Amino acid sequence: MKQTPTDLEQITATTLGHYNSVAEDFREGTRDHDVSQNIDALLRHIQGAAPFTILDFGCGPGRDLQTFTRMGHVAVGLDGSQEFARMAREDSGCEVLQQDFLKLDLPVERFDGIFANAVLFHVPLQELPRVLKQLHGALKPGGVLFSSNPRGDNREGWNGPRYGSYHDLEAWRGLLKAAGFVELEHYFRPAGLPREQQPWLASVWRRVG
């Protein structure tokens, strides 16, 4: 069933309202999460000489912006949450764009890499092809997109006050290929556990064209 503009506004407002209301707890609860495997997966596929210009798409309070900056890269954040954007600017000192994921206004061919860690699953399926094409356009030719999402069985809906769309590997591949990306690698997280204990699907893609 097609979602109306009113439906999409409600999804955005409710999900962002939740994150704004729990921003401080979220920052404290995720401060020590180790996503070095994901950061390494993005950086090792970017061609050319560092430093790289990286868009942290859905940067939250800015933890990973600080990591990219410490590594010598130029990091730019983007988040829909007003509170997260404020925290990210204060904590990282980086440029941080506050933009609704469904109303993006991204620079053209600016970024060597886009780090979309635990974020794209918040985009409703019917809007995802458009959003992925916008990310494709923000990458330099040959640029790299990293994505990590909770894997699922291609259903979407509310999980408490947050909306999510949960894809399996084949469905995700189809979406990314249609948006003009080629797959570089994928893996499941956390590493070293049986598949049923690996709820996260991570994948790395290169912009074609």
Rosetta silent file (secondary structure, phi, psi, omega in degrees, C-alpha in Angstrom):
SEQUENCE: MKQTPTDLEQITATTLGHYNSVAEDFREGTRDHDVSQNIDALLRHIQGAAPFTILDFGCGPGRDLQTFTRMGHVAVGLDGSQEFARMAREDSGCEVLQQDFLKLDLPVERFDGIFANAVLFHVPLQELPRVLKQLHGALKPGGVLFSSNPRGDNREGWNGPRYGSYHDLEAWRGLLKAAGFVELEHYFRPAGLPREQQPWLASVWRRVG
SCORE:     score description
SCORE:     0.000 S_00000001
   1 L     0.000  126.819 -176.168    0.000    0.000    0.000 S_00000001
   2 L   -68.838  134.274  176.947    1.491    3.311   -1.097 S_00000001
   3 L   -83.492  135.378 -179.531    2.337    5.712    1.700 S_00000001
   4 L   -82.288  164.965  173.823    0.951    9.210    1.269 S_00000001
   5 H   -54.360  -35.356  177.569    2.932   12.396    1.917 S_00000001
   6 H   -66.164  -41.160  176.591    1.050   12.642    5.221 S_00000001
   7 H   -58.726  -46.011 -177.094    2.113    9.102    6.137 S_00000001
   8 H   -66.642  -37.295  175.888    5.741    9.933    5.380 S_00000001
   9 H   -62.454  -40.181  179.814    5.599   13.145    7.398 S_00000001
  10 H   -66.813  -42.567  178.372    4.268   11.186   10.372 S_00000001
  11 H   -57.782  -47.387 -178.977    6.992    8.544   10.032 S_00000001
  12 H   -65.016  -48.830 -175.912    9.669   11.234    9.977 S_00000001
  13 H   -63.429  -41.233 -177.538    8.221   13.352   12.768 S_00000001
  14 H   -70.886  -44.476 -179.351    7.635   10.419   15.120 S_00000001
  15 H   -65.329  -45.947  179.335   11.000    8.759   14.539 S_00000001
  16 H   -68.054  -35.826  176.658   12.950   12.013   14.863 S_00000001
  17 H   -59.459  -39.901  177.189   10.876   13.041   17.867 S_00000001
  18 H   -62.156  -49.225 -177.449   11.925    9.827   19.577 S_00000001
  19 H   -64.673  -38.183  176.802   15.619   10.394   18.863 S_00000001
  20 H   -61.086  -37.248 -175.207   15.434   14.014   20.014 S_00000001
  21 H   -75.171  -24.147 -177.412   13.834   12.917   23.283 S_00000001
  22 L  -113.594   17.022 -169.510   16.467   10.260   24.067 S_00000001
  23 H   -56.458  -45.626 -176.865   19.494   12.015   22.551 S_00000001
  24 H   -66.784  -44.044  177.325   21.574   12.250   25.719 S_00000001
  25 H   -62.947  -39.027  179.681   20.919    8.654   26.750 S_00000001
  26 H   -63.062  -43.097  179.481   21.643    7.519   23.190 S_00000001
  27 H   -59.912  -47.110 -178.863   24.979    9.354   23.184 S_00000001
  28 H   -67.055  -38.125 -176.367   26.021    7.740   26.464 S_00000001
  29 H   -72.944  -23.142 -177.167   24.734    4.309   25.465 S_00000001
  30 H  -111.178    0.944 -174.229   26.558    4.217   22.127 S_00000001
  31 L   -56.305  -37.691 -173.990   29.719    6.138   23.019 S_00000001
  32 L  -103.398   11.173  176.692   31.842    2.993   23.357 S_00000001
  33 L   -63.092  133.102 -178.866   30.349    0.924   20.514 S_00000001
  34 L   -93.888  104.694  176.920   33.176   -0.526   18.427 S_00000001
  35 L  -112.828   24.567 -177.782   32.434    0.027   14.735 S_00000001
  36 H   -60.649  -33.520  176.746   36.076   -0.083   13.645 S_00000001
  37 H   -58.820  -40.869 -178.604   35.316   -3.085   11.401 S_00000001
  38 H   -72.372  -42.600  177.819   32.810   -0.957    9.513 S_00000001
  39 H   -61.638  -43.503  178.351   35.045    2.106    9.270 S_00000001
  40 H   -62.309  -38.470 -179.214   37.893   -0.050    7.968 S_00000001
  41 H   -63.196  -38.699  176.325   35.574   -1.641    5.399 S_00000001
  42 H   -67.480  -52.382 -169.756   34.716    1.777    3.980 S_00000001
  43 H   -66.905  -34.613 -174.778   38.219    3.218    3.976 S_00000001
  44 L   -71.684  -15.854 -179.919   40.034    0.271    2.444 S_00000001
  45 L   -97.307   -8.384  179.653   37.913    0.430   -0.701 S_00000001
  46 L   -76.404  128.892 -178.565   38.311    4.159   -1.371 S_00000001
  47 L   -89.482  155.485  179.525   40.727    4.739   -4.234 S_00000001
  48 L    98.565 -174.750 -174.601   43.262    7.543   -4.356 S_00000001
  49 L   -98.044  136.456  174.361   45.360    9.235   -1.718 S_00000001
  50 L   -70.168  158.512    8.245   44.140   10.186    1.742 S_00000001
  51 L   -79.106  151.657  179.298   42.886   12.326    3.344 S_00000001
  52 L  -101.806  154.463  172.709   39.392   11.471    2.152 S_00000001
  53 E   -97.740  117.283 -171.672   36.222   13.537    2.400 S_00000001
  54 E  -117.108  130.996  169.515   33.658   11.392    4.212 S_00000001
  55 E   -96.091  117.663  172.961   29.930   11.964    4.727 S_00000001
  56 E   -90.118   96.037 -173.331   28.733   10.344    7.962 S_00000001
  57 E   -85.123  116.259 -170.715   25.107    9.901    6.926 S_00000001
  58 L    78.100   52.365 -170.501   22.979    9.601   10.061 S_00000001
  59 L   -72.069  -13.353 -177.661   25.889   10.712   12.201 S_00000001
  60 L    58.521 -143.103 -176.824   23.912   10.752   15.455 S_00000001
  61 L   -73.598   -2.507  171.887   25.791   12.509   18.282 S_00000001
  62 L   102.933   12.501 -179.513   29.036   12.486   16.285 S_00000001
  63 H   -54.852  -49.166 -173.529   31.074    9.592   17.663 S_00000001
  64 H   -78.407  -24.199  171.350   32.298    8.428   14.263 S_00000001
  65 H   -58.282  -41.884  179.575   32.910   11.981   13.011 S_00000001
  66 H   -64.917  -38.104  179.348   35.491   12.242   15.765 S_00000001
  67 H   -65.377  -48.504  179.171   37.065    8.942   14.699 S_00000001
  68 H   -59.826  -39.881 -179.455   37.357    9.940   11.038 S_00000001
  69 H   -65.934  -42.762  177.647   38.821   13.299   12.062 S_00000001
  70 H   -60.838  -30.420 -179.989   41.406   11.682   14.347 S_00000001
  71 L   -79.190   -5.028  175.989   42.416    9.496   11.382 S_00000001
  72 L    98.168    4.580 -178.753   43.146   12.649    9.382 S_00000001
  73 L   -90.348  165.300  175.590   40.113   12.656    7.095 S_00000001
  74 E   -96.440  110.117 -174.241   37.673   15.491    6.413 S_00000001
  75 E  -108.179  135.270  175.376   34.377   14.385    7.942 S_00000001
  76 E  -123.198  131.143 -179.861   30.976   15.947    7.356 S_00000001
  77 E   -98.843  158.128  171.235   27.951   14.814    9.346 S_00000001
  78 E  -146.393  130.070  175.156   24.279   14.669    8.429 S_00000001
  79 E  -150.437  151.634  177.203   21.367   13.856   10.700 S_00000001
  80 L   -83.177  -22.233 -177.525   17.661   14.592   10.794 S_00000001
  81 L   -79.176  125.694  178.558   17.573   14.995   14.558 S_00000001
  82 H   -61.212  -41.609 -178.862   18.064   18.549   15.747 S_00000001
  83 H   -68.078  -43.462  178.035   19.549   17.349   19.024 S_00000001
  84 H   -62.335  -42.487 -179.643   21.951   14.916   17.357 S_00000001
  85 H   -61.808  -41.638  178.441   23.101   17.578   14.894 S_00000001
  86 H   -62.830  -48.563  179.551   23.765   19.999   17.756 S_00000001
  87 H   -59.938  -43.013 -176.169   25.677   17.388   19.759 S_00000001
  88 H   -64.080  -41.657  177.725   27.680   16.307   16.725 S_00000001
  89 H   -62.653  -45.862 -176.584   28.760   19.866   15.946 S_00000001
  90 H   -67.048  -42.169 -173.513   29.744   20.516   19.564 S_00000001
  91 H   -79.380  -29.928 -172.700   31.524   17.208   20.134 S_00000001
  92 H  -106.730  -26.635 -173.087   33.335   16.908   16.804 S_00000001
  93 L    73.455    7.337 -178.460   33.834   20.454   15.525 S_00000001
  94 L   -87.521  162.144  167.530   32.875   19.152   12.077 S_00000001
  95 E   -65.133  129.773  179.388   30.422   20.567    9.578 S_00000001
  96 E  -132.588  122.247  177.929   27.082   18.888   10.305 S_00000001
  97 E   -91.266  130.940  171.738   24.023   19.185    8.056 S_00000001
  98 E   -99.673  108.126 -177.181   20.602   18.828    9.641 S_00000001
  99 L  -141.749  136.288  169.499   18.407   17.312    6.924 S_00000001
 100 L   -63.288  129.112 -178.331   15.333   15.116    6.795 S_00000001
 101 H   -59.299  -25.404 -179.068   16.386   11.922    4.971 S_00000001
 102 H   -90.987    0.289  179.134   13.302   12.240    2.738 S_00000001
 103 H  -137.690   54.019 -174.574   14.138   15.852    1.822 S_00000001
 104 L   -74.827  147.113  172.878   17.862   15.711    1.169 S_00000001
 105 L  -135.428   84.761 -171.419   19.824   18.532   -0.426 S_00000001
 106 L  -101.394  146.481  174.651   23.279   17.056   -0.945 S_00000001
 107 L   -65.888  151.133 -176.553   26.277   18.528   -2.757 S_00000001
 108 L   -87.003  128.120  173.000   27.076   16.892   -6.091 S_00000001
 109 L    51.059   43.640 -178.761   30.120   14.601   -6.318 S_00000001
 110 L   -93.405  -31.359 -164.466   31.689   15.955   -3.130 S_00000001
 111 E  -106.272  139.364  171.093   32.480   12.825   -1.130 S_00000001
 112 E   -74.872  -32.573 -178.766   35.043   10.050   -1.514 S_00000001
 113 E  -148.668  151.325  173.340   32.998    7.892    0.836 S_00000001
 114 E  -123.157  127.277 -179.154   29.646    7.771    2.598 S_00000001
 115 E  -107.206  104.644 -178.599   29.364    6.000    5.942 S_00000001
 116 E  -113.348   80.304 -173.415   25.732    5.010    6.551 S_00000001
 117 E   -95.760  115.331  176.210   25.993    3.020    9.758 S_00000001
 118 L    57.626   49.103 -175.674   22.692    1.810   11.269 S_00000001
 119 L  -140.912  -41.616 -172.609   20.624    4.445    9.489 S_00000001
 120 H   -66.472  -17.239  177.533   19.225    3.605    6.039 S_00000001
 121 H   -68.232  -13.436  176.022   16.739    1.143    7.506 S_00000001
 122 H   -78.888   -8.275  179.493   14.799    4.174    8.741 S_00000001
 123 L   -87.028  120.867  178.077   13.964    5.107    5.127 S_00000001
 124 L   -55.733  144.767 -173.077   10.595    3.638    4.033 S_00000001
 125 H   -55.158  -41.564 -175.908   11.014    1.181    1.174 S_00000001
 126 H   -65.628  -23.308 -179.983    9.061    3.203   -1.377 S_00000001
 127 H   -94.643  -12.997 -171.821   11.388    6.185   -0.845 S_00000001
 128 H   -63.919  -41.593  178.458   14.648    4.216   -0.666 S_00000001
 129 H   -56.650  -40.404  178.497   15.436    4.069   -4.423 S_00000001
 130 H   -65.964  -44.247 -179.728   15.284    7.873   -4.581 S_00000001
 131 H   -64.549  -41.344  179.117   17.428    8.317   -1.464 S_00000001
 132 H   -64.257  -37.278  176.601   20.034    5.850   -2.725 S_00000001
 133 H   -66.042  -34.627  176.575   20.262    7.718   -6.038 S_00000001
 134 H   -66.961  -39.508  176.108   20.826   10.940   -4.081 S_00000001
 135 H   -65.597  -41.052  176.445   23.670    9.304   -2.153 S_00000001
 136 H   -55.653  -44.725 -178.188   25.069    8.001   -5.452 S_00000001
 137 H   -70.016  -24.400  179.474   25.059   11.553   -6.812 S_00000001
 138 H   -81.258  -15.320  177.667   26.837   12.946   -3.753 S_00000001
 139 E   -83.958  145.881  168.407   29.762   10.564   -4.241 S_00000001
 140 E   -64.055  154.868  175.321   32.641   11.325   -6.531 S_00000001
 141 E   -53.786  129.484 -176.259   32.828    8.931   -9.512 S_00000001
 142 E    83.317    0.951  179.563   34.154    5.653   -8.131 S_00000001
 143 E   -66.310  168.203 -169.492   33.291    6.700   -4.572 S_00000001
 144 E  -121.842  134.908  174.266   32.304    4.180   -1.923 S_00000001
 145 E  -110.875  126.077  169.404   29.138    3.721    0.150 S_00000001
 146 E  -104.662  136.361  176.356   29.183    1.693    3.359 S_00000001
 147 E  -136.702  140.451  171.409   25.867    0.584    4.830 S_00000001
 148 E  -134.197  126.535 -179.175   24.925   -1.430    7.901 S_00000001
 149 E  -136.489  153.886  168.690   21.289   -2.297    8.662 S_00000001
 150 E   -63.561  126.458 -178.934   19.407   -4.759   10.848 S_00000001
 151 L   -77.635  155.816 -177.721   18.712   -7.648    8.479 S_00000001
 152 L  -158.192 -160.067 -176.321   15.165   -8.871    8.065 S_00000001
 153 L  -117.327   36.354  173.072   12.640  -10.521    5.783 S_00000001
 154 L    66.068   37.110  171.796   11.700   -7.496    3.676 S_00000001
 155 E  -116.373  158.347  178.954    8.989   -6.168    5.929 S_00000001
 156 E  -138.759  159.076  179.069    8.658   -2.664    7.306 S_00000001
 157 E   159.396 -167.977 -175.741    6.727   -0.968   10.050 S_00000001
 158 E   -84.309  136.327  170.598    6.863    0.501   13.517 S_00000001
 159 E  -120.725   87.799 -170.193    9.225   -0.768   16.196 S_00000001
 160 L    66.279 -131.814 -177.940    7.920    1.217   19.131 S_00000001
 161 L   -87.764   10.292 -178.747    8.298    4.929   18.258 S_00000001
 162 E  -118.632  140.594  177.295   10.744    4.266   15.388 S_00000001
 163 E   -96.560  140.072  179.449    9.924    3.248   11.830 S_00000001
 164 E  -145.666  152.264  175.572   12.117    0.695   10.083 S_00000001
 165 E  -124.783  123.915 -165.740   12.392   -1.264    6.856 S_00000001
 166 E  -118.276  114.958 -170.312   14.282   -4.549    7.208 S_00000001
 167 L  -108.920  149.543  168.278   15.886   -6.138    4.145 S_00000001
 168 L   -91.239  175.190 -172.338   17.561   -9.443    3.419 S_00000001
 169 H   -61.084  -44.912 -175.726   20.774   -9.595    1.383 S_00000001
 170 H   -65.993  -41.813  178.580   19.178  -10.277   -1.998 S_00000001
 171 H   -64.586  -41.290  179.829   16.613   -7.492   -1.680 S_00000001
 172 H   -64.562  -42.119  177.061   19.298   -5.063   -0.530 S_00000001
 173 H   -58.573  -43.471 -179.640   21.513   -6.018   -3.453 S_00000001
 174 H   -61.083  -40.900  179.863   18.675   -5.351   -5.861 S_00000001
 175 H   -65.643  -44.249 -177.390   18.067   -1.885   -4.428 S_00000001
 176 H   -70.615  -39.533  178.766   21.717   -0.861   -4.538 S_00000001
 177 H   -64.530  -39.718  179.536   22.335   -2.204   -8.038 S_00000001
 178 H   -64.837  -26.726  179.804   19.274   -0.362   -9.324 S_00000001
 179 L   -85.905   -1.265  175.836   20.688    2.861   -7.840 S_00000001
 180 L    99.380   24.987  179.150   23.945    2.476   -9.777 S_00000001
 181 E  -111.781  152.815  169.857   26.233    0.717   -7.320 S_00000001
 182 E  -115.654  141.990 -176.292   28.361   -2.427   -7.633 S_00000001
 183 E   -76.021  135.631  175.285   28.992   -4.627   -4.596 S_00000001
 184 E  -102.942  -41.947  176.137   32.488   -4.782   -3.158 S_00000001
 185 E  -168.513  163.377  169.921   31.843   -6.958   -0.101 S_00000001
 186 E  -146.868  157.458  176.838   29.327   -7.827    2.578 S_00000001
 187 E  -158.368  168.118 -179.095   29.479   -9.420    6.012 S_00000001
 188 E  -113.871  147.362 -177.300   27.325  -10.004    9.072 S_00000001
 189 E  -125.675  154.533   -4.811   27.873   -8.585   12.540 S_00000001
 190 L   -69.863  151.082 -177.880   28.911   -9.143   15.266 S_00000001
 191 L   -65.336  150.243  170.985   31.822  -11.138   13.860 S_00000001
 192 L    80.783    9.163  179.824   32.531  -14.676   15.010 S_00000001
 193 L  -112.737  160.293  173.153   28.994  -15.642   16.046 S_00000001
 194 L   -59.712  151.868 -174.116   26.474  -18.051   14.500 S_00000001
 195 H   -54.666  -37.724 -178.601   24.350  -16.391   11.814 S_00000001
 196 H   -67.149  -14.559  176.539   21.233  -16.336   13.975 S_00000001
 197 H  -104.664   17.649  177.986   23.198  -14.198   16.458 S_00000001
 198 L  -119.366   85.956 -174.393   24.336  -11.740   13.766 S_00000001
 199 L   -77.606   -9.013 -173.431   21.476   -9.262   13.357 S_00000001
 200 E  -107.607  132.107  172.939   23.414   -6.733   11.276 S_00000001
 201 E  -104.994  116.680  178.281   24.059   -6.881    7.526 S_00000001
 202 E  -107.624  141.060 -179.890   27.006   -4.719    6.464 S_00000001
 203 E  -149.154  152.894 -176.734   27.811   -4.061    2.813 S_00000001
 204 E  -128.841  135.742 -170.072   30.191   -1.922    0.773 S_00000001
 205 E  -137.561  147.096  176.248   29.420   -0.513   -2.680 S_00000001
 206 E  -110.055  137.662  174.513   31.149    1.501   -5.376 S_00000001
 207 E   -67.134  129.971  172.214   29.469    4.205   -7.418 S_00000001
 208 L  -101.142  134.476  177.232   29.361    3.352  -11.119 S_00000001
 209 L    86.787    0.000    0.000   29.292    6.259  -13.546 S_00000001
